Each structure stands twice: as C-alpha cells, then as structure tokens.
Coordinates of N, CA and C and ligand atoms in Angstrom, one line a residue:
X1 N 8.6 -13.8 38.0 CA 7.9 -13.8 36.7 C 6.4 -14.1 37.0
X2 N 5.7 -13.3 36.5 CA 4.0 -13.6 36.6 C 3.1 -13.5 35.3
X3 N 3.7 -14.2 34.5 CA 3.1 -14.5 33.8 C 1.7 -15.1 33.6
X4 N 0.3 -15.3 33.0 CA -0.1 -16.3 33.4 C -0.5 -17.6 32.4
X5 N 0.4 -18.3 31.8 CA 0.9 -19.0 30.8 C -0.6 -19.4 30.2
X6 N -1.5 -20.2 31.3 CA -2.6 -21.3 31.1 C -3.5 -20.5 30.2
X7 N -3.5 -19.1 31.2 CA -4.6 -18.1 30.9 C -4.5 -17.4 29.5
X8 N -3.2 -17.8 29.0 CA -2.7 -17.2 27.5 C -3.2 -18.3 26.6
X9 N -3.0 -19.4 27.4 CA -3.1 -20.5 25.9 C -5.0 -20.9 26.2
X10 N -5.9 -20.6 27.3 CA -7.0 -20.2 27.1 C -7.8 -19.2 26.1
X11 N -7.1 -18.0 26.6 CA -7.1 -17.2 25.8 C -7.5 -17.2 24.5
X12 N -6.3 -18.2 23.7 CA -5.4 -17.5 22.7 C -6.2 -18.7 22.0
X13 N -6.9 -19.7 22.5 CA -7.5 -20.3 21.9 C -8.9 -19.7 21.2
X14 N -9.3 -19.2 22.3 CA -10.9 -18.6 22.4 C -10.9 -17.5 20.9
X15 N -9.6 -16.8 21.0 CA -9.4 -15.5 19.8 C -9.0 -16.4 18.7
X16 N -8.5 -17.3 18.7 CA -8.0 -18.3 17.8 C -9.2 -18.6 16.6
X17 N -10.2 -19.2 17.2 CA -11.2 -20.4 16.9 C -12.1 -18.7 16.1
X18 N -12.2 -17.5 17.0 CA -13.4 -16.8 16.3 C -12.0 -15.3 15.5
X19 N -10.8 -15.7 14.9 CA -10.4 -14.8 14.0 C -10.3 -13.5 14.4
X20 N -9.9 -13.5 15.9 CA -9.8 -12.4 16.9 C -8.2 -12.2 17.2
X21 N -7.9 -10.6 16.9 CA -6.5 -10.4 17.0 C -6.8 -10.1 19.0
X22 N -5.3 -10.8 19.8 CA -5.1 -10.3 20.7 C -4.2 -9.4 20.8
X23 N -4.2 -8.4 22.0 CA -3.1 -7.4 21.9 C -2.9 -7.8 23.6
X24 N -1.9 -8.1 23.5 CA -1.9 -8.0 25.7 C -0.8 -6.9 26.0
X25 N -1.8 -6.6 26.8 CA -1.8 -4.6 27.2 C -0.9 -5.2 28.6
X26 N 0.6 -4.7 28.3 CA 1.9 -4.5 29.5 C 2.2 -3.3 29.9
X27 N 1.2 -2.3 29.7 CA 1.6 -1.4 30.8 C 2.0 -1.6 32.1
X28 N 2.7 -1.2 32.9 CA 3.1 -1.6 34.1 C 3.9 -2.5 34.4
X29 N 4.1 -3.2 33.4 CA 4.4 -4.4 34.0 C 6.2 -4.5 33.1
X30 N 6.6 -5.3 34.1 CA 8.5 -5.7 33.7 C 8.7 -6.0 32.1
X31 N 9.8 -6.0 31.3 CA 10.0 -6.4 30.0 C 10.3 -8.0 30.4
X32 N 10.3 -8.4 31.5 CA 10.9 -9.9 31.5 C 9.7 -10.4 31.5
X33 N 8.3 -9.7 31.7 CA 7.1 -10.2 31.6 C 6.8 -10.4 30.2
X34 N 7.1 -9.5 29.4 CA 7.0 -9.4 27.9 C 7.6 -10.3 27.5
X35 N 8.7 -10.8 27.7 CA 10.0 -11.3 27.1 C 8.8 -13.2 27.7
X36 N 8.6 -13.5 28.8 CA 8.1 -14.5 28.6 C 6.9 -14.6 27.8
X37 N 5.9 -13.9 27.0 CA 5.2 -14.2 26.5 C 5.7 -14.1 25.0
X38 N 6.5 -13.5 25.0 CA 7.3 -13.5 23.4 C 7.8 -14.6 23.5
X39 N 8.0 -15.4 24.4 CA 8.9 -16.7 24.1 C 7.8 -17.5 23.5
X40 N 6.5 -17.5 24.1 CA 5.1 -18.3 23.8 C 4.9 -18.3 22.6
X41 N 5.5 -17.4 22.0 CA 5.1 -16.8 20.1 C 4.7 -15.6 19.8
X42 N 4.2 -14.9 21.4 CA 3.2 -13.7 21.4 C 4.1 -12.1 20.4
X43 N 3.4 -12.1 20.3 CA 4.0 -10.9 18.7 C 3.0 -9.1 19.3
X44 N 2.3 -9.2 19.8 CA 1.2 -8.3 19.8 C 1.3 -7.3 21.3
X45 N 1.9 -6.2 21.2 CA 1.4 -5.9 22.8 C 1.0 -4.8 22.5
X46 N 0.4 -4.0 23.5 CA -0.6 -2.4 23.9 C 0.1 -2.0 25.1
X47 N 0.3 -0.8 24.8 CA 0.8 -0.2 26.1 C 0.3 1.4 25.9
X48 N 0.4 1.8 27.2 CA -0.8 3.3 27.7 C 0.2 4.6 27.6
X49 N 1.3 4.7 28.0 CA 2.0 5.3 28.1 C 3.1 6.0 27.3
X50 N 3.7 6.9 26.8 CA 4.3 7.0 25.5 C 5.6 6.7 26.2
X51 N 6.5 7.3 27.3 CA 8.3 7.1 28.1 C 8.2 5.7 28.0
X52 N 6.9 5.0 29.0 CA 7.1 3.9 28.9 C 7.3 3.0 27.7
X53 N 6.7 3.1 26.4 CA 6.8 2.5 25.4 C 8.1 2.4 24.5
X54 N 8.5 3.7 24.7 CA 10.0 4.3 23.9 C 10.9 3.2 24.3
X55 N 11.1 3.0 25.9 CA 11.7 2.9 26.7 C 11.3 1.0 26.1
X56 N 10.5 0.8 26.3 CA 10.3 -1.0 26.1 C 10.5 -1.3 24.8
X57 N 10.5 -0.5 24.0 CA 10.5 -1.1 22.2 C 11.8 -0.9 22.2
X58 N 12.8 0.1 22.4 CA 14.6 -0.1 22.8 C 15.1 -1.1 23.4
X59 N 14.4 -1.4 24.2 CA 15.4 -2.8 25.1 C 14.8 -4.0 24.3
X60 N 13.3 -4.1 24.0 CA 13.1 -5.4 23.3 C 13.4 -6.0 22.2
X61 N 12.8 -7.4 21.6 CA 13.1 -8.1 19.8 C 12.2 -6.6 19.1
X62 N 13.0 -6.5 18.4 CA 12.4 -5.5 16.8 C 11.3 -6.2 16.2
X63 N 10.8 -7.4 16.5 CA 9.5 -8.2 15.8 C 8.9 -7.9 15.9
X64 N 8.7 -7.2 17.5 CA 7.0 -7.0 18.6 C 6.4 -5.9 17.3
X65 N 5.2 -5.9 17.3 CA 4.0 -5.2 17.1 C 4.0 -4.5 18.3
X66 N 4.1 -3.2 18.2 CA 3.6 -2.6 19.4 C 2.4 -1.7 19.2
X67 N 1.0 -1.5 19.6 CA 0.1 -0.9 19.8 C 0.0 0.1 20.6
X68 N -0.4 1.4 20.6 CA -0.4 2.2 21.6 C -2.1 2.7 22.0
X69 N -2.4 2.4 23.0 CA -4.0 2.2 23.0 C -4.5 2.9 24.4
X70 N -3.7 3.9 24.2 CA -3.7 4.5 25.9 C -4.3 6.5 25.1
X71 N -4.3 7.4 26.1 CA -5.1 8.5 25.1 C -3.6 9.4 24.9
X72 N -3.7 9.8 23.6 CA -2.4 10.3 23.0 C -2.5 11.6 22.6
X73 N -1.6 12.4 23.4 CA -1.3 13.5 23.7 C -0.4 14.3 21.6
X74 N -1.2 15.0 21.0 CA -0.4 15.3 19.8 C 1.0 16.0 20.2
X75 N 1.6 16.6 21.1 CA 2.6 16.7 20.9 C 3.9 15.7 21.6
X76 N 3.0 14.5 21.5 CA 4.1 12.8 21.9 C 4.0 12.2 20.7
X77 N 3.2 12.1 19.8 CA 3.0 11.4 18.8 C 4.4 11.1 18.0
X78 N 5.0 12.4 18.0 CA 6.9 11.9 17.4 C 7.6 11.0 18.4
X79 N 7.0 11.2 19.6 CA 8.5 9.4 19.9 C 7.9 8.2 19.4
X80 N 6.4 8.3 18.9 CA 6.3 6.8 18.7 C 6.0 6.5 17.1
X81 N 6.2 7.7 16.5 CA 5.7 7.5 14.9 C 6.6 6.8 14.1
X82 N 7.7 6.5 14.6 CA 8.9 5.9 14.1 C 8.6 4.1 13.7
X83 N 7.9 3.8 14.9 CA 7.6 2.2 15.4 C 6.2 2.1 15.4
X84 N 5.5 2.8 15.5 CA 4.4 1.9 16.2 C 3.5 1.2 15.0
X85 N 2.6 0.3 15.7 CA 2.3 -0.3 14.7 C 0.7 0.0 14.3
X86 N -0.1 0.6 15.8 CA -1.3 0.8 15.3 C -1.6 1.5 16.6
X87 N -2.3 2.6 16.3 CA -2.6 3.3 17.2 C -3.9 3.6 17.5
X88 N -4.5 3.0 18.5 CA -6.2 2.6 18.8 C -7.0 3.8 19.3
X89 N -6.4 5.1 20.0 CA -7.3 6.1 20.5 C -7.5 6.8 19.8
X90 N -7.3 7.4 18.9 CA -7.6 8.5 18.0 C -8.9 9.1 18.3
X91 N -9.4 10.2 18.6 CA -10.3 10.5 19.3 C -10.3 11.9 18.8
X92 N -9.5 12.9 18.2 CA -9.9 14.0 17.4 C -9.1 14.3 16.1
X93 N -9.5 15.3 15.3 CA -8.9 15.6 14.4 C -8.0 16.5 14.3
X94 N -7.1 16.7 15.5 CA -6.1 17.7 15.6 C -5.0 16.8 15.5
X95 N -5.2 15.6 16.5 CA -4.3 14.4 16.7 C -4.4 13.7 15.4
X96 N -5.5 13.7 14.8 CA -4.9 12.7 13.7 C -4.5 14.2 12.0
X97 N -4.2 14.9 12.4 CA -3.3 15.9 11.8 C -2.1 15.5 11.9
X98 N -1.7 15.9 13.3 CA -0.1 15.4 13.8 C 0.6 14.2 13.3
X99 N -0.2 13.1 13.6 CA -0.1 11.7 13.0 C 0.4 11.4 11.7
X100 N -0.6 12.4 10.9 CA -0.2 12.2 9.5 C 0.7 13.3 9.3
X101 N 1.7 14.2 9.6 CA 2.4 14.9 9.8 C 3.4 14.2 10.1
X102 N 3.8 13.2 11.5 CA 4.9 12.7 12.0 C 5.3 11.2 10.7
X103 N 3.6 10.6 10.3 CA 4.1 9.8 9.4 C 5.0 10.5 8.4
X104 N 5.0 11.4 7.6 CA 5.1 11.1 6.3 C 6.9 12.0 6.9
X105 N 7.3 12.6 8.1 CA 8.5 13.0 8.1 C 9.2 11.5 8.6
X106 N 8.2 10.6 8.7 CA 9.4 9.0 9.0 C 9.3 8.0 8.0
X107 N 8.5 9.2 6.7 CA 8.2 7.8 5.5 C 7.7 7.0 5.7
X108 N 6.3 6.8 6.9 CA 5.5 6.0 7.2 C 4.5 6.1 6.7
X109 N 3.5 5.1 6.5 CA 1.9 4.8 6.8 C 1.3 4.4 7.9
X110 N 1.0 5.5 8.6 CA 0.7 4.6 9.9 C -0.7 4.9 10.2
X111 N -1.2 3.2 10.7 CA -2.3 2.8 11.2 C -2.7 3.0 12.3
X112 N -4.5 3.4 12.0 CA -4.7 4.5 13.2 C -6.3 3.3 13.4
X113 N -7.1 4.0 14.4 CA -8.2 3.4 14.4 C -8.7 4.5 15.2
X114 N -10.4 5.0 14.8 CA -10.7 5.8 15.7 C -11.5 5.8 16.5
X115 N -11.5 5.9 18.0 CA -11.9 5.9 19.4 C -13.1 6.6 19.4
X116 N -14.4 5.5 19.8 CA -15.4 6.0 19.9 C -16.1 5.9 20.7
X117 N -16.7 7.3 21.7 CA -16.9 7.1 22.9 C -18.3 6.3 23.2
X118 N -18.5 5.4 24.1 CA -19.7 4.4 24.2 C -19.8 4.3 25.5
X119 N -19.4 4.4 26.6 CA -19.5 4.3 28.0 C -20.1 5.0 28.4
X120 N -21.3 5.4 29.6 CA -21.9 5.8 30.2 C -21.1 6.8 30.8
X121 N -20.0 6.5 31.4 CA -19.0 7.7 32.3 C -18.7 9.0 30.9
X122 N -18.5 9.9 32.0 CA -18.2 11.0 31.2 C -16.6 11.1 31.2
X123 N -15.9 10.4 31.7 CA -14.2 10.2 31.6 C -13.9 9.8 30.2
X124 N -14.4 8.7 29.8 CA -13.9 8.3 28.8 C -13.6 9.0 26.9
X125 N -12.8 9.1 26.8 CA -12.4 9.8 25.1 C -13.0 9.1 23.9
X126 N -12.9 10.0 22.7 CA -14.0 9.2 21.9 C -14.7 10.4 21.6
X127 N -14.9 10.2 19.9 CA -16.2 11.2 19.0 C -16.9 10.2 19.5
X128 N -18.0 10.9 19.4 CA -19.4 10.6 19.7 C -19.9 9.7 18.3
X129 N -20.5 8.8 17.5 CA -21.0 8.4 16.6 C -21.4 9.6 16.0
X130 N -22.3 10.8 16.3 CA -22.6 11.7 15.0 C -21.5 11.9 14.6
X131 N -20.7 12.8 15.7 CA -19.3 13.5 15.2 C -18.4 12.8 14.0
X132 N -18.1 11.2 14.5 CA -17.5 10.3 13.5 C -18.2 10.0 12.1
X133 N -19.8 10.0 12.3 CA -20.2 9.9 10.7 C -19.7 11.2 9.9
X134 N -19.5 12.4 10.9 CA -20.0 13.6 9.9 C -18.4 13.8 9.6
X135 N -17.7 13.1 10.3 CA -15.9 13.3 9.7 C -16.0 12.7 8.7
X136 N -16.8 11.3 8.6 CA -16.8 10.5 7.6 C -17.4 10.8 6.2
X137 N -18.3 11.2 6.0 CA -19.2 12.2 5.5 C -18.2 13.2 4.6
X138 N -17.8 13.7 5.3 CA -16.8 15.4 5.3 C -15.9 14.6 4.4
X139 N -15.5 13.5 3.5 CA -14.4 13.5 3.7 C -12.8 13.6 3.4
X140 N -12.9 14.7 4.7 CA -11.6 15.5 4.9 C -10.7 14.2 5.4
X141 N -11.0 13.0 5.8 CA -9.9 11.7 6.1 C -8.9 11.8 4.9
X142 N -8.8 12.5 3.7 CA -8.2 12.4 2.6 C -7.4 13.5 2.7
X143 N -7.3 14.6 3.9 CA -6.2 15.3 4.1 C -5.5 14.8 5.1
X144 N -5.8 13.5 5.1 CA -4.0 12.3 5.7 C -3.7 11.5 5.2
X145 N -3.4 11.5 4.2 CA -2.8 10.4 2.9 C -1.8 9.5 3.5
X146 N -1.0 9.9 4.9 CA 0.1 8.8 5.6 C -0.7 8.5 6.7
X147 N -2.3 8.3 6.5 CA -2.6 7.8 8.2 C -3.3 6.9 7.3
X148 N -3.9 5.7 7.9 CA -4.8 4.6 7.5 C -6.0 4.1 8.7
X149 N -7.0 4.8 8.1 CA -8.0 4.5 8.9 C -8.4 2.8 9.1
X150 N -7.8 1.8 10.1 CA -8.2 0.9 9.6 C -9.6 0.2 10.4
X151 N -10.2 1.1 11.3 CA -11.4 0.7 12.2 C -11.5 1.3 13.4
X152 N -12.1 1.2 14.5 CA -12.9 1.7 15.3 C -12.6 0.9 17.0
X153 N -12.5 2.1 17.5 CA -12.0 1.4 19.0 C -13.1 2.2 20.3
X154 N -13.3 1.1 21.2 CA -14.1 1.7 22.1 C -13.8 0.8 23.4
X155 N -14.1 1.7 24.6 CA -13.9 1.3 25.8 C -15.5 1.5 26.6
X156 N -15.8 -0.2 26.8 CA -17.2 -0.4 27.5 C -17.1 0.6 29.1
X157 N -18.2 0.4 29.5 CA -18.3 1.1 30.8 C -17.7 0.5 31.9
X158 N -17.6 0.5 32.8 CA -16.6 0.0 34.4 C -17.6 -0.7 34.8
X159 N -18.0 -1.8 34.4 CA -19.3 -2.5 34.9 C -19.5 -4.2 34.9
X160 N -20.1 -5.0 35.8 CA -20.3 -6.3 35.2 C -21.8 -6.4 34.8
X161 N -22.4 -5.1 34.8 CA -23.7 -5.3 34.0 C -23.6 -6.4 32.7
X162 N -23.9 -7.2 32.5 CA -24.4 -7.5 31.1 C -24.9 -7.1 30.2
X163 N -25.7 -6.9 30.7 CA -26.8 -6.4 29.5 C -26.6 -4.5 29.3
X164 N -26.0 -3.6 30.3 CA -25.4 -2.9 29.9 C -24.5 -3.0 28.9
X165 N -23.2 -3.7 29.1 CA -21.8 -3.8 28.2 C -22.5 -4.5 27.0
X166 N -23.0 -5.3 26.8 CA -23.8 -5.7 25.3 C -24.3 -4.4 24.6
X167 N -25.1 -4.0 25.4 CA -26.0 -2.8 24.4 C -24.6 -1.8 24.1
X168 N -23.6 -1.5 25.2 CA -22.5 -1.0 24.4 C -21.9 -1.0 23.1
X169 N -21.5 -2.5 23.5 CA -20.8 -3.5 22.4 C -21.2 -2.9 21.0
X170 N -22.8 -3.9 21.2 CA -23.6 -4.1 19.9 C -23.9 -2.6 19.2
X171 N -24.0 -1.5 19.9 CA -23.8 -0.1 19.2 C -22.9 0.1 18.7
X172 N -21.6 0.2 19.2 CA -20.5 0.4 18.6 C -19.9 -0.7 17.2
X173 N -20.5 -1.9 17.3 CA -20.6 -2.6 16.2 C -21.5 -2.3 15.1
X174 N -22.5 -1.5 15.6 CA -23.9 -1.3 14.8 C -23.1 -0.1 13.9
X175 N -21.9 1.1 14.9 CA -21.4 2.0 14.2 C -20.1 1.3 13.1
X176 N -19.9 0.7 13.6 CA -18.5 -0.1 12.7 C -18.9 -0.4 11.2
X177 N -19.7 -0.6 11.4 CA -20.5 -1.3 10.1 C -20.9 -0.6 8.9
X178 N -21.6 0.7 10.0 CA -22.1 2.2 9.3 C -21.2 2.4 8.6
X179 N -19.9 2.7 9.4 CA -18.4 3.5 8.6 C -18.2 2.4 7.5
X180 N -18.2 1.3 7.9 CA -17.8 0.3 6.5 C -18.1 0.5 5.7
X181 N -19.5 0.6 5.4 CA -20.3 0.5 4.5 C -20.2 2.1 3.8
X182 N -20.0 2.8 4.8 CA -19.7 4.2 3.8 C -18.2 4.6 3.4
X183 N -17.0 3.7 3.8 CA -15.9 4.3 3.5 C -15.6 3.1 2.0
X184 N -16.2 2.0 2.1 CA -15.9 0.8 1.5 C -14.6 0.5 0.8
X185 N -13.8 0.1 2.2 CA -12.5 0.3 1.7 C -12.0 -0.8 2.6
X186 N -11.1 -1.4 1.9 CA -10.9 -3.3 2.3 C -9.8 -2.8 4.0
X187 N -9.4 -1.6 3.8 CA -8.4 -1.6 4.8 C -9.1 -1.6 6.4
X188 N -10.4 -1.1 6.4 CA -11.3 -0.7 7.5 C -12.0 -2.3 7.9
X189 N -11.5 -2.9 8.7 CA -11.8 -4.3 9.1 C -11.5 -4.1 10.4
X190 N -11.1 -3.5 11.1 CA -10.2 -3.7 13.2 C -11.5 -3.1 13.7
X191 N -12.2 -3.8 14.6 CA -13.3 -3.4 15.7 C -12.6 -3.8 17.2
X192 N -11.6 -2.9 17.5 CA -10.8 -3.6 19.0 C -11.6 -2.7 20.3
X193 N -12.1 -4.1 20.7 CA -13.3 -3.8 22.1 C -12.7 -5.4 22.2
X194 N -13.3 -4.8 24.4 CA -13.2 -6.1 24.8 C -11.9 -6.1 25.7
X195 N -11.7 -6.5 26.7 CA -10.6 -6.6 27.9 C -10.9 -7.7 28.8
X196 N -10.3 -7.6 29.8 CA -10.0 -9.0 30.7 C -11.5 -9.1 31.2
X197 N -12.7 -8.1 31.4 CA -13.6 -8.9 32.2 C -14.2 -9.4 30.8
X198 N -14.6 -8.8 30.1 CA -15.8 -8.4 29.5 C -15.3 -9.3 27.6
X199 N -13.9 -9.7 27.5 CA -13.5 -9.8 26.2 C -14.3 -11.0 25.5
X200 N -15.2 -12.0 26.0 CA -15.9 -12.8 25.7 C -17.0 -12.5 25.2
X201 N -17.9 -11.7 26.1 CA -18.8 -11.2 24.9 C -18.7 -9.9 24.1
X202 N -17.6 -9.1 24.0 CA -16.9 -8.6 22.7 C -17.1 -9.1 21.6
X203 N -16.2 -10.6 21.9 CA -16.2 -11.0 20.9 C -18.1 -11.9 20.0
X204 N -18.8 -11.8 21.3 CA -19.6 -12.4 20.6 C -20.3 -11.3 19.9
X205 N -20.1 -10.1 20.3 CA -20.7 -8.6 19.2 C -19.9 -8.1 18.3
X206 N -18.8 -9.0 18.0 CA -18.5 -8.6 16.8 C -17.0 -7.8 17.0
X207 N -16.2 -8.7 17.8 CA -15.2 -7.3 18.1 C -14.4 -8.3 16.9
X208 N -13.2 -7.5 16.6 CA -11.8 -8.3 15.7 C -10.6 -8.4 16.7
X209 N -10.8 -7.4 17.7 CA -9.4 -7.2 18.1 C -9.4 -7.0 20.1
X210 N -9.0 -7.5 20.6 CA -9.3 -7.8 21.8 C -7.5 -7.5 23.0
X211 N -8.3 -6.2 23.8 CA -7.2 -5.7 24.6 C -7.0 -6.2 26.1
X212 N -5.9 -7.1 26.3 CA -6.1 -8.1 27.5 C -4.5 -7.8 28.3
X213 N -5.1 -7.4 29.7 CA -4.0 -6.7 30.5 C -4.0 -7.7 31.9
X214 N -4.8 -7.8 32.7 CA -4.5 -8.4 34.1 C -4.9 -9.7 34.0
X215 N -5.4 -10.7 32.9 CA -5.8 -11.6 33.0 C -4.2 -12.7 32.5
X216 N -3.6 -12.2 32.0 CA -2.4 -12.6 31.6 C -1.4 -12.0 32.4
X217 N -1.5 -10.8 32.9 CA 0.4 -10.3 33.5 C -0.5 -10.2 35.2
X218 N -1.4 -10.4 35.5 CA -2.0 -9.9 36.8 C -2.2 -8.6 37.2
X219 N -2.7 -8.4 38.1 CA -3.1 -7.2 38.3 C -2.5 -6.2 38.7
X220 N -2.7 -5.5 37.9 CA -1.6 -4.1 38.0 C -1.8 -3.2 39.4
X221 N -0.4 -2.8 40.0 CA -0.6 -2.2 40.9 C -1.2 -0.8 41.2
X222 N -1.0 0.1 40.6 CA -1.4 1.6 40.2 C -2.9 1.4 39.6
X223 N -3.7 1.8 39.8 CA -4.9 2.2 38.7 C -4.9 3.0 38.2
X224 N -4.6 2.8 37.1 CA -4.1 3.8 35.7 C -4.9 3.4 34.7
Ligands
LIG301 C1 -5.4 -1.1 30.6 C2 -6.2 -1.2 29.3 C3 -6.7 -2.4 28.9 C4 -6.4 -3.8 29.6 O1 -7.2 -3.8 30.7 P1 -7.4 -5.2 31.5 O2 -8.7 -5.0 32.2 O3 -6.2 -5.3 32.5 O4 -7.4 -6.3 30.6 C5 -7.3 -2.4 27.7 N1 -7.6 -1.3 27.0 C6 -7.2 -0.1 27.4 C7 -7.5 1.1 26.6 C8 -6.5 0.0 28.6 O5 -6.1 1.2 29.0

C-alpha cells in the first residue's frame, strides 16, 4: 500500500481553508490504493483512461465521484455516460455532441467542463480562448440540453518556471471569468487547474478544482 496519508491530510487542508475541490487522479495505480483513501473520507477521484475506469467503478463503493480528466475519444464516451460524474477535457464540439447524445439515452445530465488549451507545447488539447468565446457567443451550447457546462479546465506547461505557469494560470482564469460573465449562469463555477507540482499556486490564481496524482499515490510508473 502506497498511499501517502500525511500528504493527503496536508493537502486536503490547504484545498480545505481556500474552498478548493480535490480530485486525486489514480490512474495507474491499484483499487487497494483507492480503497485506502476512501477509507480517509476521500469521495473524489480522476482517472485518464476509459477500460481502466469501467473496470475501477465495477469493483468499487457506488459513492466515489468519478471524474474523467484524461482526452476523450467520442466513440468511448458510452462506457462512461452511465456513471461519471464530471468530465474535465472536453476540447471540441463533436465530443460534446456525443456526450449529450449518450446523456439523454441514460436519462442523464452530465457535467462537462471545457478544456482550454494554455501550455506552450503543442501536445496539449484544448480550444484556444477565441475558439471557446466564439462557441460561447454562437450560442449553439443550447443544442445540448443533457450536457452542463459547469467551467473550464486547463493543463499548465511541463515546467518549474514560475512565472511562466502563473501567466498560464492567471490567463486561463482571466478566460474563466470572460465565460462567466457572458454565460451568467449559477452552474458555471469549476476552474480545475493545478496538479502535484504546481497545485499551490493554482490555487492562488484562482483555480476551484485541483487534479493531484503522484503526490498522494507516488509516482507512477509509465509516463502517460
Ligand atoms: C495525470 C494527470 C494529473 C495528475 O498529475 P500529477 O502530476 O501526478 O499530480 C492531473 N491532470 C491530468 C489531466 C492528468 O493527466
């Protein structure tokens, strides 16, 4: 078991005090690892993979929140439209077609957040800020009546720059705000940035929702 207990109730303090949801991201990692931070109280996990996830939400408690925060392929979206609880990549409008398609054949509402690209690398997924105003703009968000836009997700650069991942941050918070202020709708509140190096000053630009993988289950073997 490698859990890392201290590093959770550090953590969980830090998100505590500033009204910050955690999600601890178990990709890779054992259900017995899950299973001890579910004993902690932990309710919240993120996982990258769709087999894998099917596969963990079967064997585990029916309480977990499961988040899928990894980039989602539209024709997987049906093994997880059944369960999941919020789905952080959303990154085009074909996929959030499907979404609201698989919702409304499982009688769901399901909550989406969409992925907006901020990183320097060109790997990373994600409308660009024009792209996402002009969906916003357009909007066509109202030809998915079973999806719920509830905020905005972004993955900083591969960096310990500082002052790079700030000016990240604080853009993508600068866009969060944009959309608020144009969708003005109470459900649009989730700004989930922020991971095991960098989730501290996330939170100090304004993240709500904070994705934490190796600083709790250790470091994953695979780089995935
Ligand atoms: C793996 C992953 C994380 C967690 O990364 P850590 O650095 O281990 O905390 C967070 N967000 C996404 C999208 C991931 O793929």
């Amino acid at each position: 078991m490698s859990v890392h207990k201290e590093a959770y109730q550090k953590i969980k303090a830090i998100v505590n005090a500033a009204n910050v949801t955690l999600v601890a991201v178990s990709k890779t990692k054992p259900n017995e690892d899950i299973l001890s931070l579910y004993d902690l109280g932990h309710r919240v996990f993120g996982e990258n993979y769709v087999q894998e996830l099917v596969d963990k939400e079967a064997a585990l408690p029916k309480d977990i929140q499961w988040h899928f925060i990894g980039h989602l392929q539209s024709n997987k979206v049906k093994y997880i439209a059944p369960f999941v609880h919020l789905i952080h990549g959303v990154d085009g409008e074909k996929l959030l077609q499907e979404i609201n398609k698989q919702a409304i054949k499982n009688h769901r509402i399901i909550s989406c957040l969409l992925q907006v690209h901020i990183a320097s690398e060109e790997t990373k997924f994600g409308f660009d800020a024009a792209s996402l105003l002009e969906l916003i703009d357009s909007g066509r968000l109202s030809n998915y009546p079973n999806v719920v836009i509830k905020g905005l997700m972004g993955m900083a650069s591969f960096t310990e720059n500082q002052t790079i991942l700030k000016k990240e941050f604080d853009g993508l918070a600068g866009t969060f705000n944009q959309v608020k202020n144009k969708l003005n709708n109470v459900h649009f509140d989730t700004l989930s940035m922020g991971m095991s190096g960098d989730y501290e000053l996330a939170i100090q630009e304004g993240s709500t929702m904070v994705r934490i993988g190796s600083l709790l289950f250790g470091a994953r073997n695979l780089v995935l």
